[in-house]
PDB file of C-alpha atoms in Angstrom:
ATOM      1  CA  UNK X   1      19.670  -5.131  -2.715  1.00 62.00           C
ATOM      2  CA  UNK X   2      15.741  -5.716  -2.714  1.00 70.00           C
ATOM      3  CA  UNK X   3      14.449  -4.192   0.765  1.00 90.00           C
ATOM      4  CA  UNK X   4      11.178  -6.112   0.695  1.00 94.00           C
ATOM      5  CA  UNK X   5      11.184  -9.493  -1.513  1.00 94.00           C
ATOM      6  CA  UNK X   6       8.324 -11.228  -1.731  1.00 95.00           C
ATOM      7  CA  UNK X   7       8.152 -15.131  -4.145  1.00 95.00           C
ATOM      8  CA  UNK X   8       6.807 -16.218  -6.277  1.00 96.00           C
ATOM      9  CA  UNK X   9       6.271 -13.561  -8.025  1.00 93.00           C
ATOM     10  CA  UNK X  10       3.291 -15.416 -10.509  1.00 95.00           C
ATOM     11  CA  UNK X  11       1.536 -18.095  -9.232  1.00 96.00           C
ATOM     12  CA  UNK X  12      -1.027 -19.596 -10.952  1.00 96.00           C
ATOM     13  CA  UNK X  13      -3.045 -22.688  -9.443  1.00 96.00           C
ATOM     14  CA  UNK X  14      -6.143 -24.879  -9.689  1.00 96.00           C
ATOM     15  CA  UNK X  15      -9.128 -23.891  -7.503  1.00 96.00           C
ATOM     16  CA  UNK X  16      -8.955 -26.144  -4.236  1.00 96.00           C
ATOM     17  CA  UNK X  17      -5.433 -26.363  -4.249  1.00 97.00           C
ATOM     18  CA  UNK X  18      -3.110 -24.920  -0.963  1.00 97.00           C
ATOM     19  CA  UNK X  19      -0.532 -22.267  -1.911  1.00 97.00           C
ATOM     20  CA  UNK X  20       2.038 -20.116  -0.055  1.00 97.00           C
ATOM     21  CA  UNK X  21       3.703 -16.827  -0.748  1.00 97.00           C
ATOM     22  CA  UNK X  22       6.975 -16.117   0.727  1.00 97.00           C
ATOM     23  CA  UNK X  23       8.163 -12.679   1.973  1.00 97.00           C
ATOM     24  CA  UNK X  24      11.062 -11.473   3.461  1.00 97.00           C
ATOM     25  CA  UNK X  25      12.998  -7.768   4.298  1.00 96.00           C
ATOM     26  CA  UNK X  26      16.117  -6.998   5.269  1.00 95.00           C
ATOM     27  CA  UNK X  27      15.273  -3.205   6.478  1.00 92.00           C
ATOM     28  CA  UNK X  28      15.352  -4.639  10.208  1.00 91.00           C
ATOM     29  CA  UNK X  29      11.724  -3.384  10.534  1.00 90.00           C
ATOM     30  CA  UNK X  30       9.507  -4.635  13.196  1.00 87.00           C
ATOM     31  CA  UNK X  31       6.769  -4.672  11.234  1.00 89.00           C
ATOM     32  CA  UNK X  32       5.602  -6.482   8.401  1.00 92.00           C
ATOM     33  CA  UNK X  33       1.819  -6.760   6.846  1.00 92.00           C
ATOM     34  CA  UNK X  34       0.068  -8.485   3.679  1.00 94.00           C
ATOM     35  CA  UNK X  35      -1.861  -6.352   1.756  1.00 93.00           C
ATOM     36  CA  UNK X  36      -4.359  -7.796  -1.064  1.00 93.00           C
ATOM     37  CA  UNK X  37      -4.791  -5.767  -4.563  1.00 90.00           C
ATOM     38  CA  UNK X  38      -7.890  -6.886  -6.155  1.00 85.00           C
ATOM     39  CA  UNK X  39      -9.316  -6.166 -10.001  1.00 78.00           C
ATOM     40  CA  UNK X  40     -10.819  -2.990  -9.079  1.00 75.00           C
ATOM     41  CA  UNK X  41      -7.331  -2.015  -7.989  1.00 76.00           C
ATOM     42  CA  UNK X  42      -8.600  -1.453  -4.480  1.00 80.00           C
ATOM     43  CA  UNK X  43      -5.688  -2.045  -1.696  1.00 86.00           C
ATOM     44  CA  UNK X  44      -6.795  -3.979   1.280  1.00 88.00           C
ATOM     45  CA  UNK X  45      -4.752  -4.604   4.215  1.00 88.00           C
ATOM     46  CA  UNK X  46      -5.214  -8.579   5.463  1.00 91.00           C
ATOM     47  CA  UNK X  47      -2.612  -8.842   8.404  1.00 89.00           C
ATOM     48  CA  UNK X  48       0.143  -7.713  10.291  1.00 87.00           C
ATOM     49  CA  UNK X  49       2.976  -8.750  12.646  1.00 87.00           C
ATOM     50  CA  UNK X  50       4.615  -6.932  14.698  1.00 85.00           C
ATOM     51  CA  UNK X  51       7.844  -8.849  16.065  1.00 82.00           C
ATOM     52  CA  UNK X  52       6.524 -12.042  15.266  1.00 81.00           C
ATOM     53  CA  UNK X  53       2.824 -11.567  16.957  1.00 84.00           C
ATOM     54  CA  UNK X  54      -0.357 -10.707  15.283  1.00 85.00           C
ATOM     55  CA  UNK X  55      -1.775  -7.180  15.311  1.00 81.00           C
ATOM     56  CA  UNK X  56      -4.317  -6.484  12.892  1.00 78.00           C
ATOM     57  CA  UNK X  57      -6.358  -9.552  11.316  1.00 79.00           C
ATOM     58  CA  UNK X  58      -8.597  -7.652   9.142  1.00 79.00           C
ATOM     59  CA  UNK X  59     -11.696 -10.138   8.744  1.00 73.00           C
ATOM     60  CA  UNK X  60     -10.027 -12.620   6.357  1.00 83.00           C
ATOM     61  CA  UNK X  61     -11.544 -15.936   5.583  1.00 89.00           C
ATOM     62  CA  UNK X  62      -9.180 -18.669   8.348  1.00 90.00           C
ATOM     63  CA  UNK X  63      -8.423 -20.457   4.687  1.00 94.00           C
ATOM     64  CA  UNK X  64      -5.633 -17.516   5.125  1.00 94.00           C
ATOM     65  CA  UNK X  65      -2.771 -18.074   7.643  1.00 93.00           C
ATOM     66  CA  UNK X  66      -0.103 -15.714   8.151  1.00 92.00           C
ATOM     67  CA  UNK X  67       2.929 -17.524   9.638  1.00 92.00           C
ATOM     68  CA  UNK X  68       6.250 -15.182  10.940  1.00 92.00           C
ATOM     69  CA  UNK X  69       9.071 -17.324  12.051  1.00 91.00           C
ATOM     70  CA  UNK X  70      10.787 -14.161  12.760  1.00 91.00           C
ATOM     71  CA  UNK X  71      10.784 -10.686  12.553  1.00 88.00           C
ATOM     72  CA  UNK X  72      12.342 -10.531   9.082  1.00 94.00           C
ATOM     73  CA  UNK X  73       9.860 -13.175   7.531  1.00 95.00           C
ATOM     74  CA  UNK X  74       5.827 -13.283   7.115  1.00 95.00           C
ATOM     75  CA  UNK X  75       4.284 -16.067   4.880  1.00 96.00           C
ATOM     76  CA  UNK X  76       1.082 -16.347   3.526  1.00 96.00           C
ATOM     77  CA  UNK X  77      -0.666 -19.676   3.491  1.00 96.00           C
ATOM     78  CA  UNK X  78      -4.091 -20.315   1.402  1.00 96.00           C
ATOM     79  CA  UNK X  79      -5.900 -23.282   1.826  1.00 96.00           C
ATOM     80  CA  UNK X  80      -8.438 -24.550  -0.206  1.00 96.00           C
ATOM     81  CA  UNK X  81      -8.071 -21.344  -2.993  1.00 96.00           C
ATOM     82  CA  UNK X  82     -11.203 -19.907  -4.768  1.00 96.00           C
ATOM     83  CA  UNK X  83     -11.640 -18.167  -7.914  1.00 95.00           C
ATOM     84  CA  UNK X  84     -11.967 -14.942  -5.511  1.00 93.00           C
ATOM     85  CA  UNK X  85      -8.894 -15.352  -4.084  1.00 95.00           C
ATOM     86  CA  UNK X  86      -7.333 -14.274  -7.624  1.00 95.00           C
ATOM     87  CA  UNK X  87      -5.332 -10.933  -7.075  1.00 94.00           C
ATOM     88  CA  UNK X  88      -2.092  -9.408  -6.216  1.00 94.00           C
ATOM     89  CA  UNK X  89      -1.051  -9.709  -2.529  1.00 95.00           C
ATOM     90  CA  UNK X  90       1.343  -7.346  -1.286  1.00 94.00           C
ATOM     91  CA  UNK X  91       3.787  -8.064   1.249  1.00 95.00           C
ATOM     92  CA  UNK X  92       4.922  -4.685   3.048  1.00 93.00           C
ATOM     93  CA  UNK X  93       7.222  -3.454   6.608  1.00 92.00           C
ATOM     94  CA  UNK X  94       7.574  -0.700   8.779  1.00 88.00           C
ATOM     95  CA  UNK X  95       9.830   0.285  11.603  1.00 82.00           C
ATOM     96  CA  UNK X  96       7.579   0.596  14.812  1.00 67.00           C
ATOM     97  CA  UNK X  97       4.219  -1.743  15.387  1.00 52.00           C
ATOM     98  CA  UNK X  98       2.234   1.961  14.212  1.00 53.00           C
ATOM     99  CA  UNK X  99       2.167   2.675  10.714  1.00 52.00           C
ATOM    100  CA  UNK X 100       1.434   6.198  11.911  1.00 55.00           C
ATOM    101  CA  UNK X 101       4.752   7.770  11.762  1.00 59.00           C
ATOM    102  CA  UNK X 102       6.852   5.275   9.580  1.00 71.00           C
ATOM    103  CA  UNK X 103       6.941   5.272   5.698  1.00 80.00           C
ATOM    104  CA  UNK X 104       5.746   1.644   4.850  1.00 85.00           C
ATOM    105  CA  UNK X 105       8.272  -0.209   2.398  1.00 89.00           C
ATOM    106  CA  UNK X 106       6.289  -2.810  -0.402  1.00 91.00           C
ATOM    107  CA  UNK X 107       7.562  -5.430  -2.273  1.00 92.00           C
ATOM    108  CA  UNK X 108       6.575  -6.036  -6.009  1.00 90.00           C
ATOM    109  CA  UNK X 109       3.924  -8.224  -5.369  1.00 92.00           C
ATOM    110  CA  UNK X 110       2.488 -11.717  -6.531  1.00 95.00           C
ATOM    111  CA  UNK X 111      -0.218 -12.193  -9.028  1.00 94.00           C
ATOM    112  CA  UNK X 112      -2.254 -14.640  -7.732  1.00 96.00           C
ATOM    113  CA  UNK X 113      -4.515 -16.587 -10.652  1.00 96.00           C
ATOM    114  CA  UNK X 114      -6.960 -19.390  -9.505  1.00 96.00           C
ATOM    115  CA  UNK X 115      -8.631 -21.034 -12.026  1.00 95.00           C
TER     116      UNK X 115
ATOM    117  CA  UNK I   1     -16.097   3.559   7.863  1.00 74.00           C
ATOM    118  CA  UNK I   2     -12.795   5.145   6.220  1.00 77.00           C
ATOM    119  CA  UNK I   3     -13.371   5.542   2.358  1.00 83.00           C
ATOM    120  CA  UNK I   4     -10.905   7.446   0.463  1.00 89.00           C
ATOM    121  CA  UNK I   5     -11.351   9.123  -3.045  1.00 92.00           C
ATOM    122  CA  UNK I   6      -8.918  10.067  -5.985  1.00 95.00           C
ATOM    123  CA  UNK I   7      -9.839  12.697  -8.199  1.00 91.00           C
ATOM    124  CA  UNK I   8      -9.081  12.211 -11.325  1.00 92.00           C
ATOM    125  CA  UNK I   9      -9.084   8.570 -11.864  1.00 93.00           C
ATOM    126  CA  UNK I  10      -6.746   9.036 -14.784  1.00 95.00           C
ATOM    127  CA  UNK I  11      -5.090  12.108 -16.069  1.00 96.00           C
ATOM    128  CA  UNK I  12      -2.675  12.144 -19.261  1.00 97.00           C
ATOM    129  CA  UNK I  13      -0.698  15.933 -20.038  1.00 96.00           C
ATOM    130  CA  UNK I  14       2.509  16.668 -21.792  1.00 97.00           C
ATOM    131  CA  UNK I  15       5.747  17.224 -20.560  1.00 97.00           C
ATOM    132  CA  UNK I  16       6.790  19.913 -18.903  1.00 97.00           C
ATOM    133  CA  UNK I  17       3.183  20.524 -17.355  1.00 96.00           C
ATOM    134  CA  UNK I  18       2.264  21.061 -13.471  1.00 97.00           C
ATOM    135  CA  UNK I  19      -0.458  19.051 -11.962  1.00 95.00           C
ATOM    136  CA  UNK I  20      -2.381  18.358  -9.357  1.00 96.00           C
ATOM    137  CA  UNK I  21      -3.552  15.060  -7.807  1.00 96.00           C
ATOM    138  CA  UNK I  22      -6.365  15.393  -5.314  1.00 96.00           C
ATOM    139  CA  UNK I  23      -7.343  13.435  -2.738  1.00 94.00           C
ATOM    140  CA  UNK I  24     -10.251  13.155  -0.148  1.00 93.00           C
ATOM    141  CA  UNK I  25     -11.335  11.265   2.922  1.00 89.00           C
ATOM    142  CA  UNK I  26     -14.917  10.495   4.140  1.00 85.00           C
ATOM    143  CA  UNK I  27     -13.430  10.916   7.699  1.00 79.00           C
ATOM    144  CA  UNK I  28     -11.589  13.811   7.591  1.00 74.00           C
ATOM    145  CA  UNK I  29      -9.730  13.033  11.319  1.00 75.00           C
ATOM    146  CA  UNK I  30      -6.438  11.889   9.134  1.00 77.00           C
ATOM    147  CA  UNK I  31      -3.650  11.374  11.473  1.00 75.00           C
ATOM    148  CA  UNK I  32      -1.292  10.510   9.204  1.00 81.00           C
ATOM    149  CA  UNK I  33      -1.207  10.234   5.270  1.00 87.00           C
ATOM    150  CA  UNK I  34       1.157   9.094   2.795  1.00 90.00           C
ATOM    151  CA  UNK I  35       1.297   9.263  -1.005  1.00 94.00           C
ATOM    152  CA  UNK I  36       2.591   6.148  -2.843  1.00 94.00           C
ATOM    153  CA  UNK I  37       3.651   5.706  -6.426  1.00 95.00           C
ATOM    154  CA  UNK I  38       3.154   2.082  -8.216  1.00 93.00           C
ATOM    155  CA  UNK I  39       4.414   1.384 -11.564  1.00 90.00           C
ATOM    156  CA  UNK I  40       3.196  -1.790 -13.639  1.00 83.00           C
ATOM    157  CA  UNK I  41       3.444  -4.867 -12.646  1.00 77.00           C
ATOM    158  CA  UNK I  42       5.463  -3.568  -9.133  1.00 80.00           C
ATOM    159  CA  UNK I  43       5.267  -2.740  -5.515  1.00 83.00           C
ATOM    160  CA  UNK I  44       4.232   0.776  -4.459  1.00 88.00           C
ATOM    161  CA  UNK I  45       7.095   3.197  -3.326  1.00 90.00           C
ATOM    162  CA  UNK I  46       6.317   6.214  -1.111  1.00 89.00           C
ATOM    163  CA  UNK I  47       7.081   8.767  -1.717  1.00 94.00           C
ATOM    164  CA  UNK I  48       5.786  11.886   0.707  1.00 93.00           C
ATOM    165  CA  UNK I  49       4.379  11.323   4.523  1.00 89.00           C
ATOM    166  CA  UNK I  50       2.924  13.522   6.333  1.00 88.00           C
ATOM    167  CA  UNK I  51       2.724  13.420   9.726  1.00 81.00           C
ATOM    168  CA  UNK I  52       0.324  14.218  12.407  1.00 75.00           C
ATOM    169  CA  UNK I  53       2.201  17.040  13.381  1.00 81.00           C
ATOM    170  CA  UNK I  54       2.978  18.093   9.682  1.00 86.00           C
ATOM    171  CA  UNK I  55       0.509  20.068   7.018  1.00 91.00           C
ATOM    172  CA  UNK I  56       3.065  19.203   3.977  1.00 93.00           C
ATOM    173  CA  UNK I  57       5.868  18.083   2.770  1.00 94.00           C
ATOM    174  CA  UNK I  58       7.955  18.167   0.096  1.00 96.00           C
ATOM    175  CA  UNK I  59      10.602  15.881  -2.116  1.00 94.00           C
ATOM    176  CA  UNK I  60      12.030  17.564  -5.289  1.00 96.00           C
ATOM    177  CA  UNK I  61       9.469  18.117  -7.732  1.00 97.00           C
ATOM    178  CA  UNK I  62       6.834  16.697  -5.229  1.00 97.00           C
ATOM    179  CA  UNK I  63       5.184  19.007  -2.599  1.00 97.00           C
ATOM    180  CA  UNK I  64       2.240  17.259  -0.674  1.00 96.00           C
ATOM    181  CA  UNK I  65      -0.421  18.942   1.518  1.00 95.00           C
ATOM    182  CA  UNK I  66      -2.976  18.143   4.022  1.00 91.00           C
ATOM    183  CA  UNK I  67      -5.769  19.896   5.147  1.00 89.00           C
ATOM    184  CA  UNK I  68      -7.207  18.428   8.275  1.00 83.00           C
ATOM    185  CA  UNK I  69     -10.410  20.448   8.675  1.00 85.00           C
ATOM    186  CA  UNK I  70     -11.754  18.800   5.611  1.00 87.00           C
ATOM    187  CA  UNK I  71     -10.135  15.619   5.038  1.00 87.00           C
ATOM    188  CA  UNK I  72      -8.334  16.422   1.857  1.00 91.00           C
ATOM    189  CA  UNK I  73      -5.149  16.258   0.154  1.00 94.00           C
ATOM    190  CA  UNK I  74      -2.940  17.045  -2.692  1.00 96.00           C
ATOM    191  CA  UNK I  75       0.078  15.622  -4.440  1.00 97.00           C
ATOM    192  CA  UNK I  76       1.400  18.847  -6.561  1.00 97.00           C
ATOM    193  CA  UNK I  77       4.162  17.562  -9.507  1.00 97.00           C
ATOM    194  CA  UNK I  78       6.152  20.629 -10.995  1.00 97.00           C
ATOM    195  CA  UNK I  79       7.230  20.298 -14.257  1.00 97.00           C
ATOM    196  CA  UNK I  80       6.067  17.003 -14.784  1.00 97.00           C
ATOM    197  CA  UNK I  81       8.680  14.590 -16.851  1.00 97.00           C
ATOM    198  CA  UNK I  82       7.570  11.483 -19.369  1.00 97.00           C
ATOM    199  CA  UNK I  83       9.745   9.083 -16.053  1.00 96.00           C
ATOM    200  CA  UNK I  84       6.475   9.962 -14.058  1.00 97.00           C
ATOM    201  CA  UNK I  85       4.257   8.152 -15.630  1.00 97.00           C
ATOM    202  CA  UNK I  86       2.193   6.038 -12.910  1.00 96.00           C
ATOM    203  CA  UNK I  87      -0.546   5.505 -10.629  1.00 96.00           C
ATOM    204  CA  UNK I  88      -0.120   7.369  -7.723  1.00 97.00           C
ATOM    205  CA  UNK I  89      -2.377   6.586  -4.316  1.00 95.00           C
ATOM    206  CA  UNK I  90      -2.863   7.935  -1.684  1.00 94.00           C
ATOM    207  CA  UNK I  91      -3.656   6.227   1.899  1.00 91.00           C
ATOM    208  CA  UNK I  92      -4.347   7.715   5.224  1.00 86.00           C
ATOM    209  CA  UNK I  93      -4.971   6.407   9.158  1.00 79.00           C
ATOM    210  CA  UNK I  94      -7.765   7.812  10.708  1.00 71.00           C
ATOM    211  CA  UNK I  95      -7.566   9.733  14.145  1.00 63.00           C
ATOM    212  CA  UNK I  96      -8.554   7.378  16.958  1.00 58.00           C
ATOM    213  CA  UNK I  97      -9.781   4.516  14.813  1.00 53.00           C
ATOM    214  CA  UNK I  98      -7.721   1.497  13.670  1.00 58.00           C
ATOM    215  CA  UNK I  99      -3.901   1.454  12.864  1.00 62.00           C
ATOM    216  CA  UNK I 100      -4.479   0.825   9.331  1.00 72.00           C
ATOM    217  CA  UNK I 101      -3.683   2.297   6.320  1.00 79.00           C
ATOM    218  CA  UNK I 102      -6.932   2.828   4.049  1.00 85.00           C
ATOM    219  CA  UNK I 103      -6.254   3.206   0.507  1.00 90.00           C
ATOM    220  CA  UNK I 104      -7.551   5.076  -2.761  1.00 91.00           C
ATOM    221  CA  UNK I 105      -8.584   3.661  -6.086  1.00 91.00           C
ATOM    222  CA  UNK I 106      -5.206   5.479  -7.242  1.00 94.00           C
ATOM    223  CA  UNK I 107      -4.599   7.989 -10.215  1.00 96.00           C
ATOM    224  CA  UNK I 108      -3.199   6.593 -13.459  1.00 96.00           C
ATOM    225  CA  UNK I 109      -0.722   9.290 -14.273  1.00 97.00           C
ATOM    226  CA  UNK I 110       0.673   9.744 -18.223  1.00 97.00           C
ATOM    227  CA  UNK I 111       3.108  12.263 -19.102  1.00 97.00           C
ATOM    228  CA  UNK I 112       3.603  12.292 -22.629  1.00 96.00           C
ATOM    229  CA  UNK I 113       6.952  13.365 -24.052  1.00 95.00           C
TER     230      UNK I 113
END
């Protein structure tokens, strides 16, 4: 059973287009981020959620827009994509709303290509 | 602002061998750090956290230290086997900043059989 499951797992799209990546765990964490993986293999954290509200919004362009329709689900919606957007994004959860004493749980990740 | 650095950026050995993975933080007031392994084209699995209250810890052939006063840490592997072949990261939150987790670069990891 897959913890943290994040789809599609390759998505590869047109620049301008709107895409969203779907993630979902089954840990019954209360926390759940999006992390972005770019070329220089540098992990970034974007968002996160705790129980459905926002927590951290980590000076992302508004094109991105988390959405958590509950505590087991956060979805990431890009509008308008750019070349720059191309990376891996990282869906991850946690137990408590601070990282700080809970092992964080990733899924596999989706390869984001805009061209 | 938090940067974190991984020394080396890629190490190969053979099997068998024990190694060290360091890493360090421009703000060494850590309160937390965790090492994470990520294999190709996956997520990243942790493996070792230490906590604020903790210096190291240890899983198996992994044994993971902190020292506080200067910001640094290692990931020791005993006996390293050709299965542990990865980039390892590590990733830290800083002492009275931000709850976020700030990330290395990573060390690409290649145990050859």
């Amino acid at each position: 059973d897959t913890a943290v499951s994040q789809t599609p797992k390759y998505l590869v799209t047109q620049m301008g287009n709107d895409k969203s990546i779907k993630c979902e765990q089954n840990l019954g964490h209360d926390t759940m981020y999006w992390y972005k993986q770019d070329s220089k293999k540098f992990l970034k954290i974007m968002f996160s959620y705790n129980n459905k509200e926002l927590i951290i919004n980590e000076t992302v362009p508004n094109r991105f827009s988390p959405k958590s329709p509950d505590k087991a689900h956060l979805n990431l919606h890009i509008n308008s994509l750019e070349l720059g957007d191309s990376a891996v994004y990282f869906c991850a959860s946690s137990q408590w709303d601070r990282v700080t004493n809970e092992k964080l749980f990733f899924g596999s990740g989706t390869q984001l290509s805009v061209l | 602002k938090q940067e974190v650095t991984q020394i080396p950026a890629a190490l190969s050995v053979p099997e068998g061998e024990n190694l060290v993975l360091n890493c360090s933080f421009t703000d060494s007031a850590i309160y937390n750090l965790q090492w994470f392994r990520q294999d190709p084209g996956k997520g990243l699995t942790s493996l070792l956290l230490i906590q604020s209250s903790q210096r190291e810890q240890t899983s198996g052939r992994l044994n993971a230290s902190l020292d506080k006063s200067s910001g640094r840490s290692t990931l020791y592997i005993a006996a390293s086997q050709p299965g542990d072949s990865a980039t390892y990261l590590c990733a830290g939150i800083t002492q009275g900043g931000s709850e976020k987790l700030v990330f290395g670069k990573g060390t690409k990891l290649t145990v050859n059989p």
